[in-house]
PDB file of C-alpha atoms in Angstrom:
ATOM      1  CA  MET C   1      -0.032  -0.026   0.028  1.00 40.00           C
ATOM      2  CA  LYS C   2       1.232   3.464  -0.764  1.00 45.00           C
ATOM      3  CA  ILE C   3       0.743   6.208   1.782  1.00 47.00           C
ATOM      4  CA  ILE C   4      -0.614   9.440   0.671  1.00 49.00           C
ATOM      5  CA  ASP C   5      -0.690  12.786   2.460  1.00 47.00           C
ATOM      6  CA  VAL C   6      -3.887  14.475   1.948  1.00 48.00           C
ATOM      7  CA  ASN C   7      -3.578  17.855   3.640  1.00 44.00           C
ATOM      8  CA  GLU C   8      -6.646  19.001   1.638  1.00 43.00           C
ATOM      9  CA  LEU C   9      -8.891  17.062   3.851  1.00 43.00           C
ATOM     10  CA  LYS C  10      -8.448  19.638   6.554  1.00 38.00           C
ATOM     11  CA  ASN C  11     -10.771  21.782   4.597  1.00 36.00           C
ATOM     12  CA  PRO C  12     -14.246  20.225   4.681  1.00 38.00           C
ATOM     13  CA  ALA C  13     -15.511  22.418   1.942  1.00 38.00           C
ATOM     14  CA  CYS C  14     -13.054  21.217  -0.333  1.00 39.00           C
ATOM     15  CA  GLU C  15     -14.513  19.458  -3.456  1.00 44.00           C
ATOM     16  CA  ALA C  16     -13.461  16.112  -4.773  1.00 43.00           C
ATOM     17  CA  PRO C  17     -11.039  15.067  -6.130  1.00 46.00           C
ATOM     18  CA  TYR C  18      -8.109  15.466  -3.779  1.00 50.00           C
ATOM     19  CA  TYR C  19      -4.673  15.488  -5.299  1.00 43.00           C
ATOM     20  CA  ASN C  20      -2.694  12.602  -4.209  1.00 44.00           C
ATOM     21  CA  ILE C  21       0.818  13.170  -2.888  1.00 44.00           C
ATOM     22  CA  ILE C  22       2.640   9.929  -2.436  1.00 46.00           C
ATOM     23  CA  ASP C  23       4.630  10.239   0.862  1.00 50.00           C
ATOM     24  CA  PRO C  24       6.467   7.134   2.103  1.00 52.00           C
ATOM     25  CA  ASP C  25       7.390   8.999   5.351  1.00 57.00           C
ATOM     26  CA  LYS C  26       3.788   8.726   6.462  1.00 53.00           C
ATOM     27  CA  SER C  27       3.770   4.829   6.215  1.00 53.00           C
ATOM     28  CA  GLY C  28       2.555   3.322   9.626  1.00 55.00           C
ATOM     29  CA  THR C  29       1.663   6.545  11.144  1.00 55.00           C
ATOM     30  CA  GLU C  30      -1.756   7.138  12.656  1.00 54.00           C
ATOM     31  CA  ASP C  31      -1.872  10.701  11.419  1.00 55.00           C
ATOM     32  CA  PRO C  32      -5.314  11.044   9.989  1.00 52.00           C
ATOM     33  CA  ARG C  33      -4.081  13.106   7.165  1.00 51.00           C
ATOM     34  CA  ALA C  34      -1.965  10.261   5.895  1.00 56.00           C
ATOM     35  CA  CYS C  35      -3.997   7.517   4.247  1.00 64.00           C
ATOM     36  CA  GLY C  36      -3.375   4.747   1.909  1.00 72.00           C
ATOM     37  CA  CYS C  37      -4.127   4.555  -1.826  1.00 78.00           C
ATOM     38  CA  SER C  38      -7.326   2.505  -1.484  1.00 81.00           C
ATOM     39  CA  THR C  39      -8.782   5.022   1.064  1.00 82.00           C
ATOM     40  CA  ILE C  40      -8.051   7.980  -1.174  1.00 81.00           C
ATOM     41  CA  ALA C  41      -9.301   6.285  -4.270  1.00 86.00           C
ATOM     42  CA  LEU C  42     -12.492   5.278  -2.541  1.00 88.00           C
ATOM     43  CA  LEU C  43     -12.928   8.622  -0.982  1.00 86.00           C
ATOM     44  CA  ASN C  44     -12.440  10.399  -4.289  1.00 86.00           C
ATOM     45  CA  ALA C  45     -14.996   7.985  -5.901  1.00 90.00           C
ATOM     46  CA  ILE C  46     -17.561   8.568  -3.135  1.00 90.00           C
ATOM     47  CA  LEU C  47     -17.225  12.287  -3.222  1.00 86.00           C
ATOM     48  CA  THR C  48     -17.353  12.476  -6.936  1.00 88.00           C
ATOM     49  CA  LEU C  49     -20.131  10.298  -7.154  1.00 90.00           C
ATOM     50  CA  LYS C  50     -22.273  12.308  -4.444  1.00 88.00           C
ATOM     51  CA  LYS C  51     -21.408  15.385  -6.468  1.00 86.00           C
ATOM     52  CA  ARG C  52     -22.624  14.022  -9.813  1.00 87.00           C
ATOM     53  CA  LEU C  53     -25.689  12.282  -8.341  1.00 87.00           C
ATOM     54  CA  LYS C  54     -26.445  15.431  -6.327  1.00 85.00           C
ATOM     55  CA  ILE C  55     -26.498  13.549  -3.097  1.00 84.00           C
ATOM     56  CA  SER C  56     -26.308  16.000  -0.107  1.00 82.00           C
ATOM     57  CA  ASP C  57     -25.811  14.468   3.226  1.00 83.00           C
ATOM     58  CA  ASN C  58     -24.283  15.748   6.354  1.00 81.00           C
ATOM     59  CA  VAL C  59     -21.170  13.551   6.150  1.00 83.00           C
ATOM     60  CA  SER C  60     -18.118  15.666   5.709  1.00 78.00           C
ATOM     61  CA  PRO C  61     -15.159  14.458   3.526  1.00 76.00           C
ATOM     62  CA  PHE C  62     -13.106  13.928   6.731  1.00 75.00           C
ATOM     63  CA  GLU C  63     -15.706  11.654   8.353  1.00 81.00           C
ATOM     64  CA  GLU C  64     -16.155   9.734   5.146  1.00 83.00           C
ATOM     65  CA  MET C  65     -12.480   9.177   5.087  1.00 80.00           C
ATOM     66  CA  LYS C  66     -12.490   8.006   8.827  1.00 80.00           C
ATOM     67  CA  LEU C  67     -15.130   5.638   8.076  1.00 84.00           C
ATOM     68  CA  ILE C  68     -13.285   4.184   5.130  1.00 84.00           C
ATOM     69  CA  GLN C  69     -10.248   3.766   7.240  1.00 79.00           C
ATOM     70  CA  GLU C  70     -12.131   1.833   9.922  1.00 81.00           C
ATOM     71  CA  LEU C  71     -13.905  -0.366   7.490  1.00 81.00           C
ATOM     72  CA  THR C  72     -10.683  -1.158   5.551  1.00 77.00           C
ATOM     73  CA  ASN C  73      -8.733  -1.645   8.844  1.00 73.00           C
ATOM     74  CA  GLU C  74      -6.085   0.492   7.087  1.00 69.00           C
ATOM     75  CA  LYS C  75      -4.029   0.919  10.134  1.00 64.00           C
ATOM     76  CA  ASN C  76      -2.914  -2.528   9.816  1.00 65.00           C
ATOM     77  CA  ASN C  77      -1.737  -1.858   6.254  1.00 60.00           C
ATOM     78  CA  SER C  78      -3.647  -4.753   4.888  1.00 60.00           C
ATOM     79  CA  VAL C  79      -6.119  -3.516   2.308  1.00 65.00           C
ATOM     80  CA  GLN C  80      -7.036  -6.293  -0.010  1.00 74.00           C
ATOM     81  CA  PRO C  81      -9.128  -6.126  -3.220  1.00 77.00           C
ATOM     82  CA  GLU C  82     -11.718  -8.250  -1.282  1.00 78.00           C
ATOM     83  CA  THR C  83     -12.017  -5.359   1.535  1.00 79.00           C
ATOM     84  CA  LEU C  84     -12.220  -2.781  -1.142  1.00 82.00           C
ATOM     85  CA  LEU C  85     -15.083  -4.641  -2.990  1.00 84.00           C
ATOM     86  CA  GLY C  86     -16.778  -5.244   0.355  1.00 84.00           C
ATOM     87  CA  ILE C  87     -17.055  -1.405   0.901  1.00 86.00           C
ATOM     88  CA  ILE C  88     -18.232  -1.014  -2.506  1.00 88.00           C
ATOM     89  CA  ASP C  89     -20.918  -3.502  -1.885  1.00 87.00           C
ATOM     90  CA  LYS C  90     -22.129  -1.797   1.402  1.00 85.00           C
ATOM     91  CA  HIS C  91     -21.700   1.925   0.839  1.00 87.00           C
ATOM     92  CA  PRO C  92     -24.914   3.498  -0.081  1.00 86.00           C
ATOM     93  CA  THR C  93     -23.432   5.886  -2.596  1.00 88.00           C
ATOM     94  CA  PHE C  94     -22.264   2.872  -4.874  1.00 89.00           C
ATOM     95  CA  ASN C  95     -25.998   1.561  -4.764  1.00 85.00           C
ATOM     96  CA  SER C  96     -26.760   4.323  -7.302  1.00 80.00           C
ATOM     97  CA  CYS C  97     -24.366   2.935  -9.807  1.00 88.00           C
ATOM     98  CA  ARG C  98     -23.890   0.230 -12.313  1.00 91.00           C
ATOM     99  CA  MET C  99     -20.615  -1.565 -12.255  1.00 92.00           C
ATOM    100  CA  LEU C 100     -18.497  -2.912 -15.060  1.00 94.00           C
ATOM    101  CA  VAL C 101     -15.347  -4.848 -14.113  1.00 94.00           C
ATOM    102  CA  ILE C 102     -12.742  -5.554 -16.964  1.00 95.00           C
ATOM    103  CA  ASN C 103      -9.168  -6.410 -17.435  1.00 96.00           C
ATOM    104  CA  PRO C 104      -7.496  -4.535 -20.476  1.00 96.00           C
ATOM    105  CA  ASN C 105      -4.962  -7.429 -20.782  1.00 94.00           C
ATOM    106  CA  GLY C 106      -7.740 -10.040 -21.272  1.00 93.00           C
ATOM    107  CA  MET C 107      -9.328  -8.132 -24.072  1.00 94.00           C
ATOM    108  CA  ASN C 108      -8.827  -6.927 -27.554  1.00 95.00           C
ATOM    109  CA  GLU C 109      -7.141  -3.496 -27.370  1.00 95.00           C
ATOM    110  CA  GLU C 110      -9.668  -1.812 -29.546  1.00 95.00           C
ATOM    111  CA  VAL C 111     -12.600  -3.145 -27.623  1.00 96.00           C
ATOM    112  CA  PHE C 112     -11.132  -2.081 -24.359  1.00 95.00           C
ATOM    113  CA  LEU C 113     -10.367   1.443 -25.669  1.00 94.00           C
ATOM    114  CA  ARG C 114     -13.822   1.874 -27.039  1.00 94.00           C
ATOM    115  CA  ILE C 115     -15.429   0.797 -23.670  1.00 94.00           C
ATOM    116  CA  PHE C 116     -12.984   2.885 -21.627  1.00 93.00           C
ATOM    117  CA  LEU C 117     -13.208   6.048 -23.695  1.00 90.00           C
ATOM    118  CA  ASN C 118     -16.933   5.849 -24.071  1.00 90.00           C
ATOM    119  CA  ARG C 119     -17.699   5.170 -20.321  1.00 91.00           C
ATOM    120  CA  LEU C 120     -15.476   8.095 -19.249  1.00 89.00           C
ATOM    121  CA  SER C 121     -17.000  10.497 -21.686  1.00 84.00           C
ATOM    122  CA  GLN C 122     -20.461   9.451 -20.510  1.00 86.00           C
ATOM    123  CA  GLY C 123     -19.563  10.414 -16.857  1.00 87.00           C
ATOM    124  CA  SER C 124     -18.615   7.007 -15.475  1.00 92.00           C
ATOM    125  CA  ILE C 125     -15.696   7.015 -12.921  1.00 93.00           C
ATOM    126  CA  ALA C 126     -13.382   4.205 -12.510  1.00 95.00           C
ATOM    127  CA  LEU C 127     -11.255   2.450  -9.824  1.00 95.00           C
ATOM    128  CA  SER C 128      -8.144   0.606 -11.217  1.00 94.00           C
ATOM    129  CA  LEU C 129      -6.474  -2.110  -9.216  1.00 92.00           C
ATOM    130  CA  MET C 130      -2.875  -2.136 -10.570  1.00 91.00           C
ATOM    131  CA  GLU C 131       0.730  -2.527 -10.130  1.00 90.00           C
ATOM    132  CA  VAL C 132       3.006   0.531  -9.748  1.00 87.00           C
ATOM    133  CA  PRO C 133       6.720  -0.322  -9.877  1.00 87.00           C
ATOM    134  CA  ALA C 134       8.991   0.409  -7.047  1.00 81.00           C
ATOM    135  CA  LYS C 135      11.613   2.018  -9.339  1.00 83.00           C
ATOM    136  CA  PRO C 136      11.012   3.683 -12.738  1.00 85.00           C
ATOM    137  CA  GLY C 137      11.609   1.114 -15.503  1.00 85.00           C
ATOM    138  CA  ASP C 138      11.159  -1.975 -13.289  1.00 88.00           C
ATOM    139  CA  LYS C 139       9.538  -4.876 -14.948  1.00 91.00           C
ATOM    140  CA  ALA C 140       6.139  -5.930 -13.752  1.00 92.00           C
ATOM    141  CA  LYS C 141       5.895  -8.583 -11.034  1.00 92.00           C
ATOM    142  CA  ASP C 142       2.076  -9.237 -11.922  1.00 93.00           C
ATOM    143  CA  VAL C 143       1.239  -8.302  -8.323  1.00 89.00           C
ATOM    144  CA  LEU C 144      -1.468  -5.696  -7.533  1.00 87.00           C
ATOM    145  CA  ASN C 145      -0.154  -2.995  -5.166  1.00 84.00           C
ATOM    146  CA  HIS C 146      -2.105   0.061  -5.920  1.00 85.00           C
ATOM    147  CA  VAL C 147      -5.686   1.387  -6.335  1.00 88.00           C
ATOM    148  CA  SER C 148      -6.100   4.552  -8.510  1.00 89.00           C
ATOM    149  CA  PHE C 149      -9.101   6.680  -9.130  1.00 90.00           C
ATOM    150  CA  ILE C 150      -9.719   7.732 -12.802  1.00 92.00           C
ATOM    151  CA  HIS C 151     -12.316  10.290 -13.758  1.00 89.00           C
ATOM    152  CA  SER C 152     -12.938  13.108 -16.317  1.00 85.00           C
ATOM    153  CA  GLU C 153     -13.916  16.687 -15.598  1.00 81.00           C
ATOM    154  CA  LYS C 154     -14.233  19.713 -17.810  1.00 75.00           C
ATOM    155  CA  GLY C 155     -12.742  17.968 -20.951  1.00 73.00           C
ATOM    156  CA  GLU C 156      -9.754  16.507 -19.127  1.00 80.00           C
ATOM    157  CA  VAL C 157      -8.961  13.061 -17.643  1.00 85.00           C
ATOM    158  CA  TYR C 158      -7.538  12.649 -14.279  1.00 85.00           C
ATOM    159  CA  PHE C 159      -5.526   9.728 -12.861  1.00 86.00           C
ATOM    160  CA  ASP C 160      -5.469   9.967  -8.988  1.00 82.00           C
ATOM    161  CA  GLY C 161      -5.955  13.642  -9.335  1.00 78.00           C
ATOM    162  CA  LEU C 162      -3.161  14.119 -11.872  1.00 79.00           C
ATOM    163  CA  ARG C 163      -4.371  15.429 -15.290  1.00 78.00           C
ATOM    164  CA  SER C 164      -3.309  12.658 -17.695  1.00 83.00           C
ATOM    165  CA  ASN C 165      -3.141  11.655 -21.297  1.00 85.00           C
ATOM    166  CA  LEU C 166      -4.025   8.530 -23.192  1.00 87.00           C
ATOM    167  CA  ASP C 167      -0.404   7.580 -23.615  1.00 87.00           C
ATOM    168  CA  PHE C 168       0.287   7.567 -19.834  1.00 89.00           C
ATOM    169  CA  LEU C 169      -3.057   5.735 -19.028  1.00 92.00           C
ATOM    170  CA  LEU C 170      -2.079   2.887 -21.538  1.00 93.00           C
ATOM    171  CA  SER C 171       1.410   2.595 -20.117  1.00 92.00           C
ATOM    172  CA  ALA C 172      -0.088   2.224 -16.614  1.00 93.00           C
ATOM    173  CA  PHE C 173      -2.982  -0.105 -17.525  1.00 95.00           C
ATOM    174  CA  TYR C 174      -1.129  -2.607 -19.760  1.00 96.00           C
ATOM    175  CA  PHE C 175       1.962  -2.609 -17.456  1.00 94.00           C
ATOM    176  CA  SER C 176       0.850  -5.600 -15.239  1.00 94.00           C
ATOM    177  CA  ARG C 177      -1.325  -8.334 -16.485  1.00 94.00           C
ATOM    178  CA  PRO C 178      -3.771  -8.529 -13.576  1.00 93.00           C
ATOM    179  CA  THR C 179      -4.811  -4.853 -13.941  1.00 95.00           C
ATOM    180  CA  THR C 180      -8.514  -4.649 -13.256  1.00 95.00           C
ATOM    181  CA  LEU C 181     -10.684  -1.575 -13.941  1.00 96.00           C
ATOM    182  CA  ILE C 182     -13.951  -1.142 -12.174  1.00 95.00           C
ATOM    183  CA  PHE C 183     -16.346   1.422 -13.810  1.00 95.00           C
ATOM    184  CA  PHE C 184     -19.169   3.025 -11.992  1.00 94.00           C
ATOM    185  CA  GLY C 185     -21.931   4.239 -14.368  1.00 91.00           C
ATOM    186  CA  LEU C 186     -24.399   6.780 -12.974  1.00 84.00           C
ATOM    187  CA  ASN C 187     -27.774   5.331 -12.676  1.00 71.00           C
ATOM    188  CA  VAL C 188     -29.551   8.756 -12.397  1.00 59.00           C
ATOM    189  CA  GLU C 189     -33.058   8.062 -13.398  1.00 54.00           C
ATOM    190  CA  GLU C 190     -33.411   4.867 -11.218  1.00 48.00           C
ATOM    191  CA  ASP C 191     -31.646   6.771  -8.316  1.00 45.00           C
ATOM    192  CA  ASN C 192     -34.354   9.539  -8.450  1.00 47.00           C
ATOM    193  CA  VAL C 193     -37.205   7.068  -8.675  1.00 43.00           C
ATOM    194  CA  SER C 194     -35.732   5.237  -5.537  1.00 46.00           C
ATOM    195  CA  ARG C 195     -35.377   8.550  -3.602  1.00 45.00           C
ATOM    196  CA  ARG C 196     -38.951   9.545  -4.322  1.00 45.00           C
ATOM    197  CA  LYS C 197     -40.076   6.073  -2.844  1.00 45.00           C
ATOM    198  CA  VAL C 198     -38.128   6.787   0.396  1.00 38.00           C
TER     199      VAL C 198
ATOM    200  CA  MET O   1      -0.921  48.862 -15.613  1.00 66.00           C
ATOM    201  CA  SER O   2      -4.267  48.640 -13.871  1.00 72.00           C
ATOM    202  CA  PHE O   3      -4.974  46.653 -10.841  1.00 73.00           C
ATOM    203  CA  THR O   4      -7.290  44.400 -12.838  1.00 80.00           C
ATOM    204  CA  GLN O   5      -4.667  43.828 -15.646  1.00 84.00           C
ATOM    205  CA  LYS O   6      -2.128  42.886 -12.902  1.00 85.00           C
ATOM    206  CA  GLU O   7      -4.564  40.362 -11.473  1.00 86.00           C
ATOM    207  CA  ILE O   8      -5.140  38.831 -14.833  1.00 87.00           C
ATOM    208  CA  ILE O   9      -1.490  38.579 -15.548  1.00 87.00           C
ATOM    209  CA  GLU O  10      -0.925  36.979 -12.283  1.00 86.00           C
ATOM    210  CA  GLU O  11      -3.677  34.423 -12.799  1.00 84.00           C
ATOM    211  CA  ILE O  12      -2.211  33.337 -16.330  1.00 85.00           C
ATOM    212  CA  LEU O  13       1.162  33.029 -14.764  1.00 85.00           C
ATOM    213  CA  SER O  14      -0.038  30.895 -11.966  1.00 79.00           C
ATOM    214  CA  TRP O  15      -2.101  28.747 -14.418  1.00 77.00           C
ATOM    215  CA  GLN O  16       0.869  28.332 -16.664  1.00 78.00           C
ATOM    216  CA  LYS O  17       2.973  27.272 -13.607  1.00 76.00           C
ATOM    217  CA  THR O  18       0.329  24.769 -12.514  1.00 71.00           C
ATOM    218  CA  LYS O  19       0.049  23.221 -16.008  1.00 72.00           C
ATOM    219  CA  SER O  20       3.843  23.097 -16.363  1.00 75.00           C
ATOM    220  CA  ASP O  21       4.069  21.332 -13.026  1.00 74.00           C
ATOM    221  CA  GLU O  22       1.425  18.784 -13.991  1.00 74.00           C
ATOM    222  CA  VAL O  23       3.254  18.051 -17.433  1.00 77.00           C
ATOM    223  CA  GLN O  24       6.519  17.372 -15.516  1.00 79.00           C
ATOM    224  CA  GLU O  25       4.787  15.138 -13.015  1.00 76.00           C
ATOM    225  CA  LEU O  26       2.950  13.244 -15.866  1.00 78.00           C
ATOM    226  CA  LYS O  27       6.267  12.748 -17.669  1.00 81.00           C
ATOM    227  CA  ARG O  28       7.779  11.435 -14.438  1.00 82.00           C
ATOM    228  CA  MET O  29       4.968   9.034 -14.008  1.00 81.00           C
ATOM    229  CA  THR O  30       4.884   7.814 -17.551  1.00 83.00           C
ATOM    230  CA  THR O  31       8.674   6.723 -17.457  1.00 86.00           C
ATOM    231  CA  LYS O  32       7.888   4.805 -14.358  1.00 87.00           C
ATOM    232  CA  PHE O  33       5.972   2.134 -16.283  1.00 90.00           C
ATOM    233  CA  ALA O  34       8.127  -0.038 -18.476  1.00 90.00           C
ATOM    234  CA  GLU O  35       6.741  -0.458 -21.945  1.00 90.00           C
ATOM    235  CA  ASN O  36       5.751  -4.072 -23.095  1.00 92.00           C
ATOM    236  CA  GLU O  37       4.284  -5.595 -26.171  1.00 93.00           C
ATOM    237  CA  ARG O  38       0.618  -4.971 -25.191  1.00 94.00           C
ATOM    238  CA  THR O  39       1.332  -1.430 -24.307  1.00 92.00           C
ATOM    239  CA  LYS O  40       2.782  -0.804 -27.772  1.00 93.00           C
ATOM    240  CA  ARG O  41      -0.002  -2.480 -29.510  1.00 94.00           C
ATOM    241  CA  ALA O  42      -2.568  -0.652 -27.498  1.00 93.00           C
ATOM    242  CA  LYS O  43      -0.903   2.649 -28.321  1.00 91.00           C
ATOM    243  CA  GLU O  44      -0.825   1.857 -32.024  1.00 92.00           C
ATOM    244  CA  VAL O  45      -4.592   1.001 -31.830  1.00 92.00           C
ATOM    245  CA  ALA O  46      -5.432   4.024 -29.670  1.00 89.00           C
ATOM    246  CA  PHE O  47      -3.780   6.514 -32.093  1.00 87.00           C
ATOM    247  CA  GLY O  48      -4.954   4.974 -35.212  1.00 88.00           C
ATOM    248  CA  GLU O  49      -7.650   6.214 -37.526  1.00 87.00           C
ATOM    249  CA  ARG O  50     -10.419   4.026 -36.342  1.00 89.00           C
ATOM    250  CA  LEU O  51     -10.509   5.532 -32.975  1.00 87.00           C
ATOM    251  CA  GLU O  52     -10.136   9.121 -33.903  1.00 84.00           C
ATOM    252  CA  GLY O  53     -13.688  10.139 -33.123  1.00 82.00           C
ATOM    253  CA  LEU O  54     -13.376   8.554 -29.783  1.00 83.00           C
ATOM    254  CA  ARG O  55     -10.179  10.273 -29.033  1.00 82.00           C
ATOM    255  CA  ARG O  56     -11.659  13.689 -29.866  1.00 76.00           C
ATOM    256  CA  GLN O  57     -14.317  12.763 -27.350  1.00 72.00           C
ATOM    257  CA  PHE O  58     -11.575  11.890 -24.867  1.00 71.00           C
ATOM    258  CA  SER O  59     -10.351  15.468 -24.775  1.00 58.00           C
ATOM    259  CA  SER O  60     -13.772  17.155 -24.804  1.00 50.00           C
ATOM    260  CA  PHE O  61     -15.238  15.429 -21.819  1.00 42.00           C
ATOM    261  CA  PHE O  62     -18.707  16.452 -20.392  1.00 37.00           C
ATOM    262  CA  SER O  63     -20.008  17.803 -23.547  1.00 37.00           C
ATOM    263  CA  ASN O  64     -22.660  15.127 -22.410  1.00 39.00           C
ATOM    264  CA  GLN O  65     -23.950  16.022 -19.016  1.00 35.00           C
ATOM    265  CA  PRO O  66     -23.618  12.979 -16.547  1.00 36.00           C
ATOM    266  CA  GLN O  67     -27.458  12.898 -16.217  1.00 41.00           C
ATOM    267  CA  GLU O  68     -27.623  11.800 -19.774  1.00 37.00           C
ATOM    268  CA  ALA O  69     -25.055   8.980 -19.233  1.00 37.00           C
ATOM    269  CA  LYS O  70     -26.342   5.667 -20.758  1.00 41.00           C
ATOM    270  CA  VAL O  71     -24.658   2.673 -19.124  1.00 39.00           C
TER     271      VAL O  71
END
């Protein structure tokens, strides 16, 4: 797990996404501003979805982060894909979405790209379970060690809060064979219907 | 130079700096991932003629509002 310093969380009015700063010095600390990649990816996903689905509740980003950290038992540094998917399964914000899970390496390149580009342009967001090498240029070990948040906003695409291009995204997604992308499509109409029922 | 002009110039300079920082970070991140055969193939496909329309869509996100998303 990579540790990320999220000073921006001090400001509860700050809108998603938060820019991620990888800071290895925060590893193992209980400083609430330091959180792992899975927490920041989930937090960004939840806050972005809330914004796009126009969900307004009284849960601040900081409270949301603390909840994710508790649910993932992050202080033990052991966030596994199963834990991540468990939160997606239980968190009410994700109930308003349709999910698509794909592995770019297991698909025809053009099919993958068509799905990826279409989904993002339609307002979907994505979590990517992937491998980031310890050193630049290292070969893939085919072991997942990072979760990143991908979304588009105002004509730009962001990878973990960093404005990115297609060249970079393809380098990242095809680097390791087990890379898995989870798309969350907005289910606005059905969401509105369910809210009216409540 | 008026106060408003000064503000605009400062804003442009700040925007340019942010953009330049982002480009540097993106370059650094891109070199992190070693290229393999699949990456090369995917890049050829991505930047080919068949996906030209979608590529344009890629750089003009949110021309469709999220409410109109069809999944």
